[in-house]
DNA sequence: GCTGTGACTCCTT
DNA sequence: AAAGGAGCCACAG
């Protein structure tokens, strides 16, 4: 019954994020087989006391840190990400690319 | 059991 | 790029 618990699957999905990479809350939820439960992912990370949990690799869907900019938690997450080799600029991770705007792809300077 | 809240996400201005 | 609004789910009062 270990991995049958949704919470365990979510935490497992977070631990599965390789060092140097990041994932969105919604993405983690999807990987755990729980689409639409991004908020639950966030809450689990908040209450989890597992020191080995790479919670800092989980970002918002737009590639930004979910904490208020400048807060202690925000600072620590940015620091941990840089320690992972992830480039953080202005609270945003360099990799994440919002390709949610299909119009820009079709009508923009494509 | 209803209400407010939040480490969320998507769509529309 | 940014802001407003609706939808969403788990939890505390």
Short mmCIF file of N, CA and C (backbone and C1' of nucleotides) in Angstrom, two decimals:
data_model
loop_
_atom_site.label_atom_id
_atom_site.label_comp_id
_atom_site.label_asym_id
_atom_site.label_seq_id
_atom_site.Cartn_x
_atom_site.Cartn_y
_atom_site.Cartn_z
N UNK A 1 0.81 -1.20 0.00
CA UNK A 1 0.00 0.00 0.00
C UNK A 1 0.85 1.26 0.00
N UNK A 2 2.12 1.03 -0.13
CA UNK A 2 3.04 2.18 -0.11
C UNK A 2 2.73 3.16 -1.24
N UNK A 3 2.80 2.64 -2.47
CA UNK A 3 2.62 3.54 -3.60
C UNK A 3 1.16 3.66 -4.03
N UNK A 4 0.29 3.06 -3.28
CA UNK A 4 -1.12 3.19 -3.65
C UNK A 4 -1.69 4.51 -3.14
N UNK A 5 -1.01 5.07 -2.14
CA UNK A 5 -1.47 6.36 -1.63
C UNK A 5 -1.08 7.47 -2.60
N UNK A 6 -2.06 8.28 -2.99
CA UNK A 6 -1.80 9.38 -3.92
C UNK A 6 -0.69 10.29 -3.43
N UNK A 7 -0.67 10.54 -2.14
CA UNK A 7 0.36 11.42 -1.58
C UNK A 7 1.74 10.83 -1.81
N UNK A 8 1.87 9.52 -1.64
CA UNK A 8 3.15 8.86 -1.86
C UNK A 8 3.57 8.95 -3.31
N UNK A 9 2.59 8.80 -4.19
CA UNK A 9 2.92 8.88 -5.62
C UNK A 9 3.41 10.27 -5.98
N UNK A 10 2.79 11.28 -5.39
CA UNK A 10 3.22 12.65 -5.66
C UNK A 10 4.64 12.88 -5.15
N UNK A 11 4.89 12.47 -3.93
CA UNK A 11 6.23 12.66 -3.37
C UNK A 11 7.26 11.88 -4.18
N UNK A 12 6.87 10.70 -4.65
CA UNK A 12 7.78 9.90 -5.47
C UNK A 12 8.09 10.62 -6.78
N UNK A 13 7.06 11.25 -7.34
CA UNK A 13 7.26 11.98 -8.60
C UNK A 13 8.21 13.16 -8.39
N UNK A 14 8.11 13.79 -7.23
CA UNK A 14 9.01 14.90 -6.92
C UNK A 14 10.44 14.39 -6.77
N UNK A 15 10.61 13.28 -6.06
CA UNK A 15 11.95 12.72 -5.87
C UNK A 15 12.54 12.27 -7.20
N UNK A 16 11.67 12.00 -8.17
CA UNK A 16 12.14 11.49 -9.46
C UNK A 16 12.68 12.61 -10.36
N UNK A 17 12.51 13.85 -9.94
CA UNK A 17 13.04 14.95 -10.75
C UNK A 17 14.56 14.95 -10.66
N UNK A 18 15.24 14.79 -11.82
CA UNK A 18 16.70 14.70 -11.80
C UNK A 18 17.33 16.02 -11.37
N UNK A 19 18.51 15.94 -10.82
CA UNK A 19 19.26 17.12 -10.41
C UNK A 19 19.58 17.95 -11.66
N UNK A 20 19.29 19.23 -11.59
CA UNK A 20 19.56 20.10 -12.72
C UNK A 20 18.33 20.33 -13.58
N UNK A 21 17.24 19.64 -13.24
CA UNK A 21 16.00 19.85 -13.99
C UNK A 21 14.89 20.29 -13.05
N UNK A 22 13.82 20.81 -13.63
CA UNK A 22 12.70 21.26 -12.81
C UNK A 22 11.39 20.74 -13.39
N UNK A 23 10.34 20.84 -12.62
CA UNK A 23 9.02 20.42 -13.08
C UNK A 23 7.95 21.31 -12.46
N UNK A 24 6.83 21.43 -13.14
CA UNK A 24 5.74 22.25 -12.62
C UNK A 24 4.89 21.46 -11.66
N UNK A 25 4.14 22.16 -10.84
CA UNK A 25 3.25 21.49 -9.88
C UNK A 25 2.26 20.60 -10.62
N UNK A 26 1.66 21.17 -11.65
CA UNK A 26 0.68 20.41 -12.42
C UNK A 26 1.32 19.21 -13.11
N UNK A 27 2.56 19.40 -13.53
CA UNK A 27 3.26 18.32 -14.21
C UNK A 27 3.53 17.17 -13.25
N UNK A 28 3.95 17.51 -12.05
CA UNK A 28 4.19 16.50 -11.03
C UNK A 28 2.90 15.74 -10.73
N UNK A 29 1.82 16.49 -10.60
CA UNK A 29 0.52 15.86 -10.31
C UNK A 29 0.14 14.90 -11.44
N UNK A 30 0.36 15.34 -12.68
CA UNK A 30 0.05 14.49 -13.83
C UNK A 30 0.87 13.22 -13.80
N UNK A 31 2.16 13.37 -13.52
CA UNK A 31 3.04 12.20 -13.48
C UNK A 31 2.60 11.23 -12.41
N UNK A 32 2.01 11.75 -11.35
CA UNK A 32 1.57 10.89 -10.25
C UNK A 32 0.20 10.28 -10.55
N UNK A 33 -0.33 10.61 -11.72
CA UNK A 33 -1.63 10.06 -12.09
C UNK A 33 -2.77 10.84 -11.46
N UNK A 34 -2.51 12.09 -11.10
CA UNK A 34 -3.53 12.91 -10.45
C UNK A 34 -3.65 14.28 -11.12
N UNK A 35 -4.12 14.30 -12.36
CA UNK A 35 -4.23 15.56 -13.09
C UNK A 35 -5.17 16.53 -12.40
N UNK A 36 -4.76 17.77 -12.34
CA UNK A 36 -5.60 18.80 -11.75
C UNK A 36 -5.38 19.02 -10.27
N UNK A 37 -4.43 18.27 -9.69
CA UNK A 37 -4.19 18.42 -8.24
C UNK A 37 -2.91 19.16 -7.93
N UNK A 38 -2.60 20.17 -8.70
CA UNK A 38 -1.38 20.95 -8.48
C UNK A 38 -1.36 21.54 -7.07
N UNK A 39 -2.51 21.98 -6.60
CA UNK A 39 -2.56 22.61 -5.28
C UNK A 39 -2.25 21.60 -4.19
N UNK A 40 -2.63 20.39 -4.44
CA UNK A 40 -2.35 19.34 -3.47
C UNK A 40 -0.84 19.10 -3.41
N UNK A 41 -0.21 19.12 -4.56
CA UNK A 41 1.25 18.96 -4.61
C UNK A 41 1.90 20.04 -3.76
N UNK A 42 1.47 21.26 -3.94
CA UNK A 42 2.04 22.38 -3.19
C UNK A 42 1.86 22.16 -1.69
N UNK A 43 0.69 21.71 -1.30
CA UNK A 43 0.41 21.52 0.12
C UNK A 43 1.27 20.41 0.70
N UNK A 44 1.45 19.33 -0.08
CA UNK A 44 2.27 18.22 0.38
C UNK A 44 3.71 18.68 0.61
N UNK A 45 4.21 19.49 -0.30
CA UNK A 45 5.58 19.98 -0.14
C UNK A 45 5.67 20.85 1.11
N UNK A 46 4.60 21.56 1.39
CA UNK A 46 4.60 22.46 2.54
C UNK A 46 4.64 21.68 3.85
N UNK A 47 3.92 20.58 3.92
CA UNK A 47 3.81 19.85 5.18
C UNK A 47 4.88 18.77 5.31
N UNK A 48 5.49 18.39 4.18
CA UNK A 48 6.49 17.33 4.25
C UNK A 48 7.73 17.78 5.01
N UNK A 49 8.23 16.90 5.84
CA UNK A 49 9.44 17.23 6.62
C UNK A 49 10.64 16.41 6.14
N UNK A 50 10.48 15.78 4.98
CA UNK A 50 11.56 14.97 4.44
C UNK A 50 12.69 15.86 3.93
N UNK A 51 13.85 15.80 4.58
CA UNK A 51 14.97 16.66 4.18
C UNK A 51 15.55 16.26 2.83
N UNK A 52 15.28 15.04 2.40
CA UNK A 52 15.82 14.58 1.12
C UNK A 52 14.92 14.90 -0.05
N UNK A 53 13.80 15.53 0.25
CA UNK A 53 12.84 15.82 -0.82
C UNK A 53 13.26 17.07 -1.60
N UNK A 54 13.49 16.91 -2.89
CA UNK A 54 13.93 18.04 -3.73
C UNK A 54 12.78 18.98 -4.08
N UNK A 55 12.16 19.57 -3.08
CA UNK A 55 10.99 20.43 -3.27
C UNK A 55 11.32 21.66 -4.10
N UNK A 56 12.59 22.04 -4.09
CA UNK A 56 12.98 23.28 -4.79
C UNK A 56 12.93 23.11 -6.31
N UNK A 57 12.83 21.85 -6.77
CA UNK A 57 12.78 21.62 -8.22
C UNK A 57 11.37 21.73 -8.77
N UNK A 58 10.43 22.05 -7.92
CA UNK A 58 9.04 22.20 -8.35
C UNK A 58 8.70 23.68 -8.47
N UNK A 59 8.28 24.06 -9.67
CA UNK A 59 7.97 25.46 -9.94
C UNK A 59 6.56 25.61 -10.47
N UNK A 60 6.16 26.87 -10.65
CA UNK A 60 4.86 27.13 -11.27
C UNK A 60 4.92 26.78 -12.75
N UNK A 61 3.74 26.78 -13.36
CA UNK A 61 3.66 26.37 -14.76
C UNK A 61 4.42 27.33 -15.66
N UNK A 62 4.60 28.57 -15.23
CA UNK A 62 5.31 29.55 -16.06
C UNK A 62 6.80 29.58 -15.76
N UNK A 63 7.26 28.64 -14.95
CA UNK A 63 8.69 28.55 -14.69
C UNK A 63 9.18 29.47 -13.58
N UNK A 64 8.23 30.06 -12.84
CA UNK A 64 8.63 30.96 -11.77
C UNK A 64 8.55 30.26 -10.42
N UNK A 65 9.31 30.78 -9.45
CA UNK A 65 9.21 30.28 -8.08
C UNK A 65 7.87 30.70 -7.50
N UNK A 66 7.23 29.76 -6.80
CA UNK A 66 5.85 30.00 -6.35
C UNK A 66 5.77 30.93 -5.14
N UNK A 67 6.88 31.12 -4.44
CA UNK A 67 6.86 31.98 -3.25
C UNK A 67 6.89 33.44 -3.64
N UNK A 68 6.43 34.30 -2.73
CA UNK A 68 6.54 35.74 -2.97
C UNK A 68 8.00 36.13 -3.14
N UNK A 69 8.30 36.90 -4.19
CA UNK A 69 9.69 37.27 -4.48
C UNK A 69 10.30 37.99 -3.29
N UNK A 70 11.48 37.55 -2.90
CA UNK A 70 12.19 38.21 -1.83
C UNK A 70 11.99 37.54 -0.47
N UNK A 71 10.99 36.69 -0.37
CA UNK A 71 10.75 36.02 0.91
C UNK A 71 11.89 35.04 1.20
N UNK A 72 11.97 34.63 2.46
CA UNK A 72 13.04 33.71 2.86
C UNK A 72 12.97 32.42 2.05
N UNK A 73 11.75 31.90 1.93
CA UNK A 73 11.58 30.65 1.19
C UNK A 73 11.98 30.83 -0.26
N UNK A 74 11.64 31.98 -0.81
CA UNK A 74 11.99 32.29 -2.20
C UNK A 74 13.50 32.28 -2.37
N UNK A 75 14.18 32.94 -1.43
CA UNK A 75 15.64 33.01 -1.48
C UNK A 75 16.25 31.62 -1.41
N UNK A 76 15.75 30.81 -0.49
CA UNK A 76 16.33 29.49 -0.32
C UNK A 76 16.10 28.62 -1.55
N UNK A 77 14.92 28.72 -2.14
CA UNK A 77 14.65 27.90 -3.32
C UNK A 77 15.58 28.30 -4.46
N UNK A 78 15.75 29.59 -4.65
CA UNK A 78 16.64 30.07 -5.71
C UNK A 78 18.07 29.58 -5.46
N UNK A 79 18.48 29.63 -4.20
CA UNK A 79 19.84 29.20 -3.85
C UNK A 79 20.02 27.71 -4.11
N UNK A 80 19.01 26.92 -3.73
CA UNK A 80 19.10 25.48 -3.94
C UNK A 80 19.11 25.14 -5.43
N UNK A 81 18.33 25.88 -6.21
CA UNK A 81 18.30 25.62 -7.65
C UNK A 81 19.65 25.89 -8.27
N UNK A 82 20.28 27.02 -7.85
CA UNK A 82 21.60 27.34 -8.38
C UNK A 82 22.60 26.27 -7.98
N UNK A 83 22.42 25.74 -6.77
CA UNK A 83 23.30 24.66 -6.31
C UNK A 83 23.13 23.42 -7.18
N UNK A 84 21.97 23.30 -7.78
CA UNK A 84 21.70 22.17 -8.68
C UNK A 84 22.23 22.43 -10.08
N UNK A 85 22.69 23.65 -10.30
CA UNK A 85 23.18 23.99 -11.63
C UNK A 85 22.11 24.62 -12.49
N UNK A 86 20.99 24.98 -11.88
CA UNK A 86 19.90 25.61 -12.62
C UNK A 86 20.05 27.13 -12.56
N UNK A 87 19.98 27.75 -13.71
CA UNK A 87 20.15 29.21 -13.75
C UNK A 87 18.83 29.91 -13.42
N UNK A 88 18.87 30.73 -12.38
CA UNK A 88 17.67 31.44 -11.95
C UNK A 88 17.85 32.94 -12.17
N UNK A 89 16.96 33.51 -12.94
CA UNK A 89 17.05 34.95 -13.23
C UNK A 89 15.73 35.61 -12.87
N UNK A 90 15.77 36.51 -11.88
CA UNK A 90 14.57 37.22 -11.49
C UNK A 90 13.47 36.29 -11.01
N UNK A 91 13.85 35.25 -10.30
CA UNK A 91 12.85 34.33 -9.76
C UNK A 91 12.31 33.38 -10.80
N UNK A 92 12.87 33.44 -11.99
CA UNK A 92 12.41 32.56 -13.06
C UNK A 92 13.53 31.65 -13.51
N UNK A 93 13.18 30.43 -13.86
CA UNK A 93 14.18 29.49 -14.34
C UNK A 93 14.34 29.64 -15.85
N UNK A 94 15.57 29.55 -16.29
CA UNK A 94 15.89 29.84 -17.68
C UNK A 94 15.27 28.83 -18.65
N UNK A 95 15.15 27.58 -18.20
CA UNK A 95 14.70 26.53 -19.10
C UNK A 95 13.24 26.70 -19.50
N UNK A 96 12.40 26.81 -18.48
CA UNK A 96 10.95 26.79 -18.71
C UNK A 96 10.55 27.77 -19.81
N UNK A 97 9.83 27.26 -20.75
CA UNK A 97 9.38 28.08 -21.89
C UNK A 97 7.87 27.98 -22.01
N UNK A 98 7.21 29.09 -21.85
CA UNK A 98 5.74 29.08 -21.93
C UNK A 98 5.29 29.06 -23.38
N UNK A 99 4.97 27.89 -23.87
CA UNK A 99 4.50 27.79 -25.25
C UNK A 99 2.98 27.63 -25.25
N UNK A 100 2.39 28.38 -24.32
CA UNK A 100 0.95 28.26 -24.15
C UNK A 100 0.21 29.18 -25.12
N UNK A 101 0.99 30.04 -25.79
CA UNK A 101 0.37 31.00 -26.70
C UNK A 101 0.52 30.52 -28.13
N UNK A 102 -0.47 29.81 -28.60
CA UNK A 102 -0.39 29.26 -29.95
C UNK A 102 -0.54 30.35 -30.98
N UNK A 103 -1.29 31.38 -30.65
CA UNK A 103 -1.47 32.51 -31.55
C UNK A 103 -0.12 33.14 -31.91
N UNK A 104 0.70 33.28 -30.89
CA UNK A 104 2.01 33.89 -31.12
C UNK A 104 2.84 33.01 -32.05
N UNK A 105 2.59 31.71 -31.96
CA UNK A 105 3.34 30.78 -32.80
C UNK A 105 2.87 30.88 -34.26
N UNK A 106 1.58 31.06 -34.44
CA UNK A 106 1.01 31.08 -35.79
C UNK A 106 1.12 32.47 -36.43
N UNK A 107 0.73 33.47 -35.66
CA UNK A 107 0.67 34.83 -36.23
C UNK A 107 1.91 35.65 -35.93
N UNK A 108 2.66 35.22 -34.94
CA UNK A 108 3.84 35.97 -34.54
C UNK A 108 4.96 35.84 -35.56
N UNK A 109 6.13 36.34 -35.19
CA UNK A 109 7.30 36.28 -36.08
C UNK A 109 7.85 34.87 -36.17
N UNK A 110 7.06 33.96 -36.64
CA UNK A 110 7.49 32.59 -36.73
C UNK A 110 8.20 32.35 -38.02
P DG B 1 -23.47 17.10 5.46
"O5'" DG B 1 -23.34 18.70 5.42
"C5'" DG B 1 -24.08 19.49 6.40
"C4'" DG B 1 -23.74 20.94 6.17
"C3'" DG B 1 -23.05 21.20 4.83
"O3'" DG B 1 -23.36 22.50 4.41
"C1'" DG B 1 -21.59 21.77 6.53
P DC B 2 -23.46 22.93 2.91
"O5'" DC B 2 -23.27 24.51 3.06
"C5'" DC B 2 -23.74 25.15 4.24
"C4'" DC B 2 -22.85 26.33 4.60
"C3'" DC B 2 -22.21 27.01 3.38
"O3'" DC B 2 -22.20 28.41 3.58
"C1'" DC B 2 -20.54 26.33 4.88
P DT B 3 -21.55 29.40 2.46
"O5'" DT B 3 -20.12 29.73 3.10
"C5'" DT B 3 -20.08 30.27 4.42
"C4'" DT B 3 -18.71 30.86 4.70
"C3'" DT B 3 -18.04 31.52 3.49
"O3'" DT B 3 -17.39 32.73 3.92
"C1'" DT B 3 -16.67 29.78 4.33
P DG B 4 -16.62 33.68 2.89
"O5'" DG B 4 -15.09 33.43 3.25
"C5'" DG B 4 -14.64 33.61 4.60
"C4'" DG B 4 -13.19 33.18 4.73
"C3'" DG B 4 -12.26 33.77 3.65
"O3'" DG B 4 -11.04 34.16 4.27
"C1'" DG B 4 -12.14 31.41 3.63
P DT B 5 -9.95 34.97 3.46
"O5'" DT B 5 -8.81 33.88 3.20
"C5'" DT B 5 -8.46 33.00 4.26
"C4'" DT B 5 -7.39 32.02 3.79
"C3'" DT B 5 -6.51 32.52 2.63
"O3'" DT B 5 -5.16 32.19 2.90
"C1'" DT B 5 -7.47 30.45 2.10
P DG B 6 -3.99 33.09 2.28
"O5'" DG B 6 -3.19 31.98 1.46
"C5'" DG B 6 -2.56 30.91 2.14
"C4'" DG B 6 -2.23 29.80 1.16
"C3'" DG B 6 -1.50 30.28 -0.10
"O3'" DG B 6 -0.42 29.41 -0.40
"C1'" DG B 6 -3.43 29.05 -0.68
P DA B 7 1.01 29.91 0.22
"O5'" DA B 7 2.04 29.21 -0.76
"C5'" DA B 7 2.57 29.93 -1.85
"C4'" DA B 7 3.08 28.97 -2.89
"C3'" DA B 7 2.06 27.89 -3.25
"O3'" DA B 7 2.02 27.74 -4.66
"C1'" DA B 7 4.11 26.90 -2.61
P DC B 8 0.98 28.55 -5.57
"O5'" DC B 8 0.18 27.40 -6.31
"C5'" DC B 8 0.71 26.10 -6.54
"C4'" DC B 8 -0.02 25.48 -7.71
"C3'" DC B 8 0.34 26.08 -9.07
"O3'" DC B 8 0.40 25.04 -10.05
"C1'" DC B 8 -1.97 26.31 -8.69
P DT B 9 0.94 25.44 -11.53
"O5'" DT B 9 -0.41 25.57 -12.36
"C5'" DT B 9 -1.36 24.49 -12.31
"C4'" DT B 9 -2.46 24.75 -13.32
"C3'" DT B 9 -1.98 25.36 -14.65
"O3'" DT B 9 -2.62 24.68 -15.70
"C1'" DT B 9 -3.68 26.70 -13.71
P DC B 10 -2.17 25.00 -17.24
"O5'" DC B 10 -3.46 25.71 -17.85
"C5'" DC B 10 -4.75 25.10 -17.69
"C4'" DC B 10 -5.83 26.08 -18.10
"C3'" DC B 10 -5.51 26.82 -19.41
"O3'" DC B 10 -6.56 26.61 -20.33
"C1'" DC B 10 -6.15 28.34 -17.69
P DC B 11 -6.41 27.26 -21.80
"O5'" DC B 11 -7.37 28.51 -21.69
"C5'" DC B 11 -8.63 28.36 -21.04
"C4'" DC B 11 -9.38 29.67 -21.05
"C3'" DC B 11 -9.20 30.47 -22.34
"O3'" DC B 11 -10.46 30.99 -22.73
"C1'" DC B 11 -8.58 31.78 -20.47
P DT B 12 -10.51 31.84 -24.15
"O5'" DT B 12 -10.68 33.33 -23.61
"C5'" DT B 12 -11.65 33.58 -22.60
"C4'" DT B 12 -11.54 35.02 -22.11
"C3'" DT B 12 -11.44 36.06 -23.24
"O3'" DT B 12 -12.32 37.14 -22.95
"C1'" DT B 12 -9.70 36.36 -21.68
P DT B 13 -12.52 38.26 -24.08
"O5'" DT B 13 -11.21 39.10 -23.95
"C5'" DT B 13 -11.26 40.48 -24.09
"C4'" DT B 13 -10.99 41.18 -22.75
"C3'" DT B 13 -10.46 42.59 -22.96
"O3'" DT B 13 -10.87 43.41 -21.87
"C1'" DT B 13 -8.79 41.27 -21.95
P DA C 1 7.16 37.72 -21.75
"O5'" DA C 1 6.41 39.12 -21.72
"C5'" DA C 1 7.11 40.35 -21.56
"C4'" DA C 1 6.30 41.31 -20.71
"C3'" DA C 1 5.90 40.74 -19.34
"O3'" DA C 1 5.95 41.76 -18.36
"C1'" DA C 1 3.96 41.20 -20.60
P DA C 2 5.73 41.47 -16.86
"O5'" DA C 2 4.20 41.91 -16.65
"C5'" DA C 2 3.77 43.14 -17.17
"C4'" DA C 2 2.31 43.36 -16.82
"C3'" DA C 2 1.88 42.78 -15.47
"O3'" DA C 2 1.10 43.72 -14.79
"C1'" DA C 2 0.48 41.99 -17.18
P DA C 3 0.62 43.52 -13.32
"O5'" DA C 3 -0.97 43.43 -13.47
"C5'" DA C 3 -1.66 44.38 -14.25
"C4'" DA C 3 -3.13 43.99 -14.35
"C3'" DA C 3 -3.72 43.44 -13.05
"O3'" DA C 3 -5.03 43.95 -12.87
"C1'" DA C 3 -3.99 41.88 -14.78
P DG C 4 -5.81 43.73 -11.52
"O5'" DG C 4 -7.16 43.01 -11.97
"C5'" DG C 4 -7.85 43.47 -13.13
"C4'" DG C 4 -8.92 42.45 -13.51
"C3'" DG C 4 -9.61 41.79 -12.33
"O3'" DG C 4 -11.01 41.75 -12.55
"C1'" DG C 4 -8.67 40.15 -13.73
P DG C 5 -11.97 41.14 -11.44
"O5'" DG C 5 -12.26 39.69 -12.04
"C5'" DG C 5 -12.63 39.56 -13.40
"C4'" DG C 5 -12.99 38.11 -13.70
"C3'" DG C 5 -13.65 37.37 -12.53
"O3'" DG C 5 -14.71 36.56 -13.02
"C1'" DG C 5 -11.70 36.23 -13.19
P DA C 6 -15.67 35.83 -11.99
"O5'" DA C 6 -15.52 34.31 -12.45
"C5'" DA C 6 -15.46 34.00 -13.84
"C4'" DA C 6 -14.98 32.57 -14.02
"C3'" DA C 6 -15.58 31.60 -13.01
"O3'" DA C 6 -16.00 30.41 -13.68
"C1'" DA C 6 -13.22 31.48 -12.95
P DG C 7 -16.70 29.25 -12.89
"O5'" DG C 7 -15.55 28.15 -12.75
"C5'" DG C 7 -14.82 27.77 -13.91
"C4'" DG C 7 -13.77 26.74 -13.55
"C3'" DG C 7 -14.25 25.73 -12.48
"O3'" DG C 7 -13.95 24.41 -12.92
"C1'" DG C 7 -12.20 26.71 -11.83
P DC C 8 -14.50 23.19 -12.02
"O5'" DC C 8 -13.23 22.83 -11.10
"C5'" DC C 8 -12.00 22.49 -11.72
"C4'" DC C 8 -10.90 22.42 -10.70
"C3'" DC C 8 -11.31 21.73 -9.40
"O3'" DC C 8 -11.06 20.34 -9.49
"C1'" DC C 8 -9.98 23.68 -9.00
P DC C 9 -11.83 19.33 -8.49
"O5'" DC C 9 -10.83 19.13 -7.25
"C5'" DC C 9 -9.44 18.99 -7.46
"C4'" DC C 9 -8.70 19.16 -6.16
"C3'" DC C 9 -9.39 18.50 -4.96
"O3'" DC C 9 -8.43 17.82 -4.18
"C1'" DC C 9 -8.95 20.76 -4.48
P DA C 10 -8.93 16.65 -3.18
"O5'" DA C 10 -8.29 17.12 -1.79
"C5'" DA C 10 -6.87 17.19 -1.70
"C4'" DA C 10 -6.49 18.08 -0.53
"C3'" DA C 10 -7.06 17.62 0.82
"O3'" DA C 10 -6.04 17.61 1.77
"C1'" DA C 10 -7.59 19.90 0.41
P DC C 11 -6.33 17.02 3.23
"O5'" DC C 11 -6.42 18.36 4.09
"C5'" DC C 11 -5.41 19.36 3.92
"C4'" DC C 11 -5.74 20.58 4.73
"C3'" DC C 11 -6.34 20.27 6.11
"O3'" DC C 11 -5.70 21.07 7.09
"C1'" DC C 11 -7.69 21.80 4.94
P DA C 12 -5.88 20.73 8.66
"O5'" DA C 12 -6.28 22.17 9.24
"C5'" DA C 12 -5.57 23.31 8.80
"C4'" DA C 12 -6.31 24.57 9.23
"C3'" DA C 12 -6.88 24.52 10.64
"O3'" DA C 12 -6.74 25.80 11.24
"C1'" DA C 12 -8.63 24.84 9.08
P DG C 13 -6.97 25.91 12.87
"O5'" DG C 13 -8.17 26.94 12.98
"C5'" DG C 13 -9.11 27.03 11.92
"C4'" DG C 13 -10.08 28.16 12.12
"C3'" DG C 13 -10.79 28.16 13.48
"O3'" DG C 13 -11.30 29.47 13.76
"C1'" DG C 13 -12.28 27.43 11.78
#
